[in-house]
mmCIF file of C-alpha atoms in Angstrom:
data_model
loop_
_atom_site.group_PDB
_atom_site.id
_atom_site.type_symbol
_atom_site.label_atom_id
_atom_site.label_comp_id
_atom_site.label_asym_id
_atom_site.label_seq_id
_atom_site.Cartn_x
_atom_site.Cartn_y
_atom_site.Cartn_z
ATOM 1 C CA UNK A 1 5.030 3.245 18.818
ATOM 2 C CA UNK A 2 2.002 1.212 20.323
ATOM 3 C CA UNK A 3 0.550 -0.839 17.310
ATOM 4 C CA UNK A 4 -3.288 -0.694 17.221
ATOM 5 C CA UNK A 5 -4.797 -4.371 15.233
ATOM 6 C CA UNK A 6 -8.625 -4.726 14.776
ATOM 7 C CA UNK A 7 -10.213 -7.966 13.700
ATOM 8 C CA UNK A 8 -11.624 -8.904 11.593
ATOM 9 C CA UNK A 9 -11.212 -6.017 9.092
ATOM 10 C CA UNK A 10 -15.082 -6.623 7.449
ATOM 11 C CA UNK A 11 -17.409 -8.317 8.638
ATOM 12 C CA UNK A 12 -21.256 -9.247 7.427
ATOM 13 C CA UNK A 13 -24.361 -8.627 9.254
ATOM 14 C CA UNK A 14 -28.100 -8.552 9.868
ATOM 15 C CA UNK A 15 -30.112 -5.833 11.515
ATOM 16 C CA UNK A 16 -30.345 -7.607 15.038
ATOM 17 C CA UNK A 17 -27.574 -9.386 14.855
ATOM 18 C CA UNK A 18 -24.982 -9.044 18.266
ATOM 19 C CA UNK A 19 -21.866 -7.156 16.615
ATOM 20 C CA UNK A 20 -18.598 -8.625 18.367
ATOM 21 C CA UNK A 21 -15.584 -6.280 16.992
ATOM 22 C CA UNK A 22 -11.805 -6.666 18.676
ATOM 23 C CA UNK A 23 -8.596 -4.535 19.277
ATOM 24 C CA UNK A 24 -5.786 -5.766 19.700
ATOM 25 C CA UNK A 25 -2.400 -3.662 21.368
ATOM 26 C CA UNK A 26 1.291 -4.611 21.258
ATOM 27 C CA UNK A 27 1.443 -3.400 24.609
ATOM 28 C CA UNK A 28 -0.231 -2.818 27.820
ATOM 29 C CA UNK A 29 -2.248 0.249 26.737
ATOM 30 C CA UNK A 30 -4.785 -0.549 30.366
ATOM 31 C CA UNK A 31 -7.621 1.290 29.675
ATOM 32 C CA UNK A 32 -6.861 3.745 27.112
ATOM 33 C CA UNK A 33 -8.398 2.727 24.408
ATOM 34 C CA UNK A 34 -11.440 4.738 22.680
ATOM 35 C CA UNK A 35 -13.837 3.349 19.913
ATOM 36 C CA UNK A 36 -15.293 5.881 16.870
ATOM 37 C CA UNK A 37 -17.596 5.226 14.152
ATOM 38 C CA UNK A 38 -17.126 6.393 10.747
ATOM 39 C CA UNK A 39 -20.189 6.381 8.401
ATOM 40 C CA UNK A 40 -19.786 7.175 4.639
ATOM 41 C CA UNK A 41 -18.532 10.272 3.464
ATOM 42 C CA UNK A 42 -19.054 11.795 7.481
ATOM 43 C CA UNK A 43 -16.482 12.893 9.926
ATOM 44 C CA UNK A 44 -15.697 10.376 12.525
ATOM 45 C CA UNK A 45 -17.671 10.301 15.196
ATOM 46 C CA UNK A 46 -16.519 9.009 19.288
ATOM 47 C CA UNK A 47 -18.714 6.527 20.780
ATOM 48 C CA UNK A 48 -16.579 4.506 23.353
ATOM 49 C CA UNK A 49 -13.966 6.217 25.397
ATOM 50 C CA UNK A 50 -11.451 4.925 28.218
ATOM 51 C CA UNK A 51 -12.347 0.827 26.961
ATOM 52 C CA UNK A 52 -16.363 1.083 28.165
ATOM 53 C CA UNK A 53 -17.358 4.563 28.799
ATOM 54 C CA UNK A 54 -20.288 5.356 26.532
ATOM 55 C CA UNK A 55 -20.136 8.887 25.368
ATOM 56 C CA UNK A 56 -22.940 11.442 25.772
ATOM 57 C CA UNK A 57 -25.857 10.514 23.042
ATOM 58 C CA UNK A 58 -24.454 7.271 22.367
ATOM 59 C CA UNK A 59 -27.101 4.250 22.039
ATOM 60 C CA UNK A 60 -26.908 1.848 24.568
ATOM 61 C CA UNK A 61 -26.414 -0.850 22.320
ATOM 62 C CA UNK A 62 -23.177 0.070 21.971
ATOM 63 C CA UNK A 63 -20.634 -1.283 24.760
ATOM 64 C CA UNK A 64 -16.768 -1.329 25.050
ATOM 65 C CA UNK A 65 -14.792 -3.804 27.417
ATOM 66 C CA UNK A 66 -11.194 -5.316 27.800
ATOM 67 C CA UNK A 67 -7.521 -3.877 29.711
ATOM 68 C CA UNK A 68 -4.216 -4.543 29.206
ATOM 69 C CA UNK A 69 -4.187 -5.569 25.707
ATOM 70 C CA UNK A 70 -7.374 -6.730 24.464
ATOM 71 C CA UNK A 71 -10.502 -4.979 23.889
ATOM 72 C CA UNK A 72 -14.078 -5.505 22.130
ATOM 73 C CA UNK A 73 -16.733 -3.206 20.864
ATOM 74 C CA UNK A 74 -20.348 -5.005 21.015
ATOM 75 C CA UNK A 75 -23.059 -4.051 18.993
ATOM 76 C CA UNK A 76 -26.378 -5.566 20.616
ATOM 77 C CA UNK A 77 -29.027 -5.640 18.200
ATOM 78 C CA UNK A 78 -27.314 -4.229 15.228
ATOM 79 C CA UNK A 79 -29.437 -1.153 13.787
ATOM 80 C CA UNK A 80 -29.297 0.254 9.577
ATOM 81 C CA UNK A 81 -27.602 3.327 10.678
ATOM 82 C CA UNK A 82 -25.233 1.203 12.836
ATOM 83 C CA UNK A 83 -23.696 0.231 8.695
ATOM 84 C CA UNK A 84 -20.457 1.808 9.260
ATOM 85 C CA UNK A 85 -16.679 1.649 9.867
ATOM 86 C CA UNK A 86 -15.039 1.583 13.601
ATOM 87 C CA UNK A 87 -11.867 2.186 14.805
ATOM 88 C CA UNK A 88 -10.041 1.861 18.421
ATOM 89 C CA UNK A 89 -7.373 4.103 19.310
ATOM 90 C CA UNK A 90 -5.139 4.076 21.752
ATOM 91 C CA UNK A 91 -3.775 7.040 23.902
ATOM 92 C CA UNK A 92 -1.827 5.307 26.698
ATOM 93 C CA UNK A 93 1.879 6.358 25.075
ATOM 94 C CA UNK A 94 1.404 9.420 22.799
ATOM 95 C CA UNK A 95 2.446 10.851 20.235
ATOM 96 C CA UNK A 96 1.486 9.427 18.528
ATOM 97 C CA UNK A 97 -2.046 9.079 18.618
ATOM 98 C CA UNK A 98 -2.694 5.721 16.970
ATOM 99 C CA UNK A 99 -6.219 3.950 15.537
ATOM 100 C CA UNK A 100 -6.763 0.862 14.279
ATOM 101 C CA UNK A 101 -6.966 0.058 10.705
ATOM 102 C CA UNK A 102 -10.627 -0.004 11.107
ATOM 103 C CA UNK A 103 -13.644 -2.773 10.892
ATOM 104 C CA UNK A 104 -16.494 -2.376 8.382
ATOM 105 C CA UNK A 105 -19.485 -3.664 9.190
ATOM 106 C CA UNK A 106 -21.293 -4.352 6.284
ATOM 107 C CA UNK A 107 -24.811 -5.678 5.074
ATOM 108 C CA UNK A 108 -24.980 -9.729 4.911
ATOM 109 C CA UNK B 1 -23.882 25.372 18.327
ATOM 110 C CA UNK B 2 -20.761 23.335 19.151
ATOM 111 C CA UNK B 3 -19.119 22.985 16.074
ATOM 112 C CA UNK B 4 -15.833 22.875 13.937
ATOM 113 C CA UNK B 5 -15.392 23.963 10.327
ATOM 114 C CA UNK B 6 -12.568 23.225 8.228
ATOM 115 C CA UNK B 7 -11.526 25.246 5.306
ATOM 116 C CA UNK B 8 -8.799 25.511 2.777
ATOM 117 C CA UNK B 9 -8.794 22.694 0.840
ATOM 118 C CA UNK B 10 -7.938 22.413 -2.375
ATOM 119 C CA UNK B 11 -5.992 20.627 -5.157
ATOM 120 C CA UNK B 12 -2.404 21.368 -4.980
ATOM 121 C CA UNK B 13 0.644 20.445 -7.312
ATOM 122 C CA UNK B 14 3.792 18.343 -5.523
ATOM 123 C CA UNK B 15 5.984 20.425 -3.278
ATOM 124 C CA UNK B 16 3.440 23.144 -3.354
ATOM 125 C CA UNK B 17 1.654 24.647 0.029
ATOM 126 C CA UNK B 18 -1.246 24.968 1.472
ATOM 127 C CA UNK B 19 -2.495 26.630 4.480
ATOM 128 C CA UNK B 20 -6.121 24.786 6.136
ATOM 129 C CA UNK B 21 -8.010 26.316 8.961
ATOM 130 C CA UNK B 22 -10.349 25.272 11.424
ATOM 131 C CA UNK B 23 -13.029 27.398 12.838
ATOM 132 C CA UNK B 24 -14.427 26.491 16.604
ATOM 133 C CA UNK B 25 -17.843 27.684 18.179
ATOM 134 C CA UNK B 26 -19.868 27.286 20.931
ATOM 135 C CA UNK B 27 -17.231 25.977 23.598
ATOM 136 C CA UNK B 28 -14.204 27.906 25.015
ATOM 137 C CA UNK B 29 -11.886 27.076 22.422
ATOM 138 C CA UNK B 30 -8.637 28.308 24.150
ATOM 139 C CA UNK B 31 -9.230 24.954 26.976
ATOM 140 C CA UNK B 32 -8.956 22.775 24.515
ATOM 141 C CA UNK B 33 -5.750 20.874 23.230
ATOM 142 C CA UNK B 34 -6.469 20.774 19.144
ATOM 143 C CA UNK B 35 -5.254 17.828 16.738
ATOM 144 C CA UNK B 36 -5.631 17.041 12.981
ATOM 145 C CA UNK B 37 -6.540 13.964 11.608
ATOM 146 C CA UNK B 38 -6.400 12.789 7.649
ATOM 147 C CA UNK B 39 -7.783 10.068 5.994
ATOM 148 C CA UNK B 40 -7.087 9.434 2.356
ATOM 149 C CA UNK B 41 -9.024 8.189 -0.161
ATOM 150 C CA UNK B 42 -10.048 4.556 1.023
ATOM 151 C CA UNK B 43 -7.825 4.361 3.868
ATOM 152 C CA UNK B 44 -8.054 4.392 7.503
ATOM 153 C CA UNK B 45 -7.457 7.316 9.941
ATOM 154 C CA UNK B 46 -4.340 8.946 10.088
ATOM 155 C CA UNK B 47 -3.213 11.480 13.352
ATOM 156 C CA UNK B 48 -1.137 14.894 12.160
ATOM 157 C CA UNK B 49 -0.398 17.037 14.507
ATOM 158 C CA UNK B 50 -1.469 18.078 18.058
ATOM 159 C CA UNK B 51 -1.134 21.622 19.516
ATOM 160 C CA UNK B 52 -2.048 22.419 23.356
ATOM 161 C CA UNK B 53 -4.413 25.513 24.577
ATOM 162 C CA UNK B 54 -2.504 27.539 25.683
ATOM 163 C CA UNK B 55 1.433 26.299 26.304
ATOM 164 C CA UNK B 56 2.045 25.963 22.756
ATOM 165 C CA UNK B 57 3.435 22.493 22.975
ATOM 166 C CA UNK B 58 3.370 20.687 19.614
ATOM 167 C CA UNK B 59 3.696 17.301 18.004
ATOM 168 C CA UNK B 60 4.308 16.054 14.730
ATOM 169 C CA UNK B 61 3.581 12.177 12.841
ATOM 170 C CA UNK B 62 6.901 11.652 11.501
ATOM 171 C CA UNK B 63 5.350 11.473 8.232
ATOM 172 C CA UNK B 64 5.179 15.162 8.659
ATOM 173 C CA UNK B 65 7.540 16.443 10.566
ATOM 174 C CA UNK B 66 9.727 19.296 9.049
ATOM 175 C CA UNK B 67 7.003 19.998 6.244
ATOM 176 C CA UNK B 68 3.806 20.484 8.389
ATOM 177 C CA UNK B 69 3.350 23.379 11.218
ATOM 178 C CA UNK B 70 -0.003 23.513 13.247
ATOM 179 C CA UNK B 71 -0.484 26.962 14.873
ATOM 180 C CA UNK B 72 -4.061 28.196 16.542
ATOM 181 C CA UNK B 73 -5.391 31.982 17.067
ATOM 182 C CA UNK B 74 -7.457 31.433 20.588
ATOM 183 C CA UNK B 75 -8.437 35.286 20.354
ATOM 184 C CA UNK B 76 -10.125 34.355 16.887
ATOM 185 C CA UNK B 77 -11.098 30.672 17.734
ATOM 186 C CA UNK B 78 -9.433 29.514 14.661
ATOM 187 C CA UNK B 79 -7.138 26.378 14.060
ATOM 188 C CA UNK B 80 -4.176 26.140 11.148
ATOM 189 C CA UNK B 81 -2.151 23.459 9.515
ATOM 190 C CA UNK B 82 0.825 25.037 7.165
ATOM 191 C CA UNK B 83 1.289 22.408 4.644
ATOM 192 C CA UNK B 84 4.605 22.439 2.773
ATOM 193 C CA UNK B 85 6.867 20.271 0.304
ATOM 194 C CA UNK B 86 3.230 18.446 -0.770
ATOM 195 C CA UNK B 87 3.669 14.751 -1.590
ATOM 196 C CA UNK B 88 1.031 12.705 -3.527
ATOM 197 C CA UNK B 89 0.603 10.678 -0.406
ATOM 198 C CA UNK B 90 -0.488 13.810 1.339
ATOM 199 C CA UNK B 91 -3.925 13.573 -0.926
ATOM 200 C CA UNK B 92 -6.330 13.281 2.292
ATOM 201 C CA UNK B 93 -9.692 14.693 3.688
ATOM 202 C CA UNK B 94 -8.053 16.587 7.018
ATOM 203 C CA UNK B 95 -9.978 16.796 9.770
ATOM 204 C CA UNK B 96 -9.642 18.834 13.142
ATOM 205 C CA UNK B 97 -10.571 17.401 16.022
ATOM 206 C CA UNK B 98 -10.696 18.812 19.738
ATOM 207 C CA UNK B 99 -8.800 16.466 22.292
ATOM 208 C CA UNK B 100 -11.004 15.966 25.730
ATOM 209 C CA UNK B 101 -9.228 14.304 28.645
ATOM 210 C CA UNK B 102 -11.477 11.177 29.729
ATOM 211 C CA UNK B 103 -11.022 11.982 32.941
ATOM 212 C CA UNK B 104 -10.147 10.277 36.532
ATOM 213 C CA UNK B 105 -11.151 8.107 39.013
ATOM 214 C CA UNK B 106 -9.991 6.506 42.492
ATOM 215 C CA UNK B 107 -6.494 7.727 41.103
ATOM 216 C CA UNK B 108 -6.562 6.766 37.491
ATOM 217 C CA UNK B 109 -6.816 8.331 34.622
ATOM 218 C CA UNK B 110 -8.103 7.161 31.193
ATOM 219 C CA UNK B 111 -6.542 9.107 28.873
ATOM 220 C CA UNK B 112 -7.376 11.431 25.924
ATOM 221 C CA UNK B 113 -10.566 11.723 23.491
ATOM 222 C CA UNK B 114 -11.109 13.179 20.426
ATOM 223 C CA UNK B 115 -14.783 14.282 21.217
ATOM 224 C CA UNK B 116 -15.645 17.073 18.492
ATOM 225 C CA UNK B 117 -14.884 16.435 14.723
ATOM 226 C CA UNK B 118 -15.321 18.783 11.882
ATOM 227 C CA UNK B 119 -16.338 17.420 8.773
ATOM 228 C CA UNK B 120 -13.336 17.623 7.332
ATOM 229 C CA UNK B 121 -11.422 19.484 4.220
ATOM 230 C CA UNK B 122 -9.963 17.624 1.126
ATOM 231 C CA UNK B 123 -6.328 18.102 0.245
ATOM 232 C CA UNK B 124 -5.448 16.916 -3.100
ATOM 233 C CA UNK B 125 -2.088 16.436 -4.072
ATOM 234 C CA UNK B 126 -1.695 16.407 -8.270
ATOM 235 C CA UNK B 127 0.170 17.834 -11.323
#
């Protein structure tokens, strides 16, 4: 199975601030990677599919980049609904499907 | 409205059963591959099971296999995951979750998508 590793796993930040959030895969996954946001007590929610496609309603704030192996999610100018958890996933070699431990982004 | 609704949950003693649904709307729900995700309590997300449209091709996490079963109904729109032998590390919030392909270009292809949640049905596992 392709292991999915996010760094860091919290982080601490401002409204404004530029968000900088990394996946990591054990293999060659090229562009198959997909980034969701989790916000307390909601569903999951997609934001960032195949590494930099921004989904339909998605802010523009919100980028994706990286192939191969490596992969970041950027937050711009970080926003108070932006206060969440995000996960990659990969879906180069399935099943399974497999996410990231997650990152939450928390208030400094 | 495109939506999904989970249903079923409940609290459930070990190697009891369970049976959740999943009720689409608003898209053509027999195009769609179908998956279910958990997530327990304080933990990360966890992929289940995956069921195609139409073909009836289905996959299992290993953590699963041989006690779950995911079925769908595409003349009622409706989703299922038969739950069996329940373990205390079972003890999740299950969500369904339609799978989108992300599509092609110049000869490439990105992949899968899950682009529709539900909000999800708890599962508790306890004696």
């Amino acid at each position: 199975d392709i292991q999915m590793t996010q760094s860091p796993s919290s982080l601490s930040a401002s409204v404004g601030d530029r968000v900088t959030i990394t996946c990591r895969a054990s293999q060659s996954i090229t562009t198959y990677l997909n980034w969701y946001q989790q916000r307390p007590g909601r569903a999951p929610k997609l934001l960032i599919y195949a590494a930099s496609r921004l989904q339909s309603g998605v802010p523009s704030r919100f980028s994706g980049s990286g192939s191969g192996t490596d992969f970041t999610l950027t937050i711009s100018s970080l926003q108070p609904e932006d206060f969440a958890t995000y996960y990659c996933e990969q879906t180069y070699i399935t099943p399974p499907r497999m996410f990231g431990q997650g990152t939450k982004v928390e208030v400094k | 409205e495109v939506q999904l609704v989970e249903s079923g949950g409940g609290l459930v003693q070990p190697g009891g059963s369970l049976r959740i649904s999943c009720a689409a709307s608003g898209f053509s729900f027999g195009s769609y591959s179908m998956d279910w995700v958990r997530q327990a309590p304080g933990k990360g997300l966890e992929w289940v099971s995956y069921i195609s449209g139409s073909t009836n091709i289905k996959y299992y996490a290993d953590s699963v296999k041989g006690r779950f079963t995911i079925s769908r109904d595409n003349a009622k729109n409706s989703l299922y995951l038969e739950i069996n032998r329940l373990r205390d590390d079972d003890t999740a919030v299950y969500y369904c979750a339609r799978d989108r392909a992300s599509g092609c270009s110049g000869g490439s292809c990105y992949g899968w998508n899950f682009d529709l949640w539900g909000r999800g049905t708890r599962v508790t596992v306890s004696s």
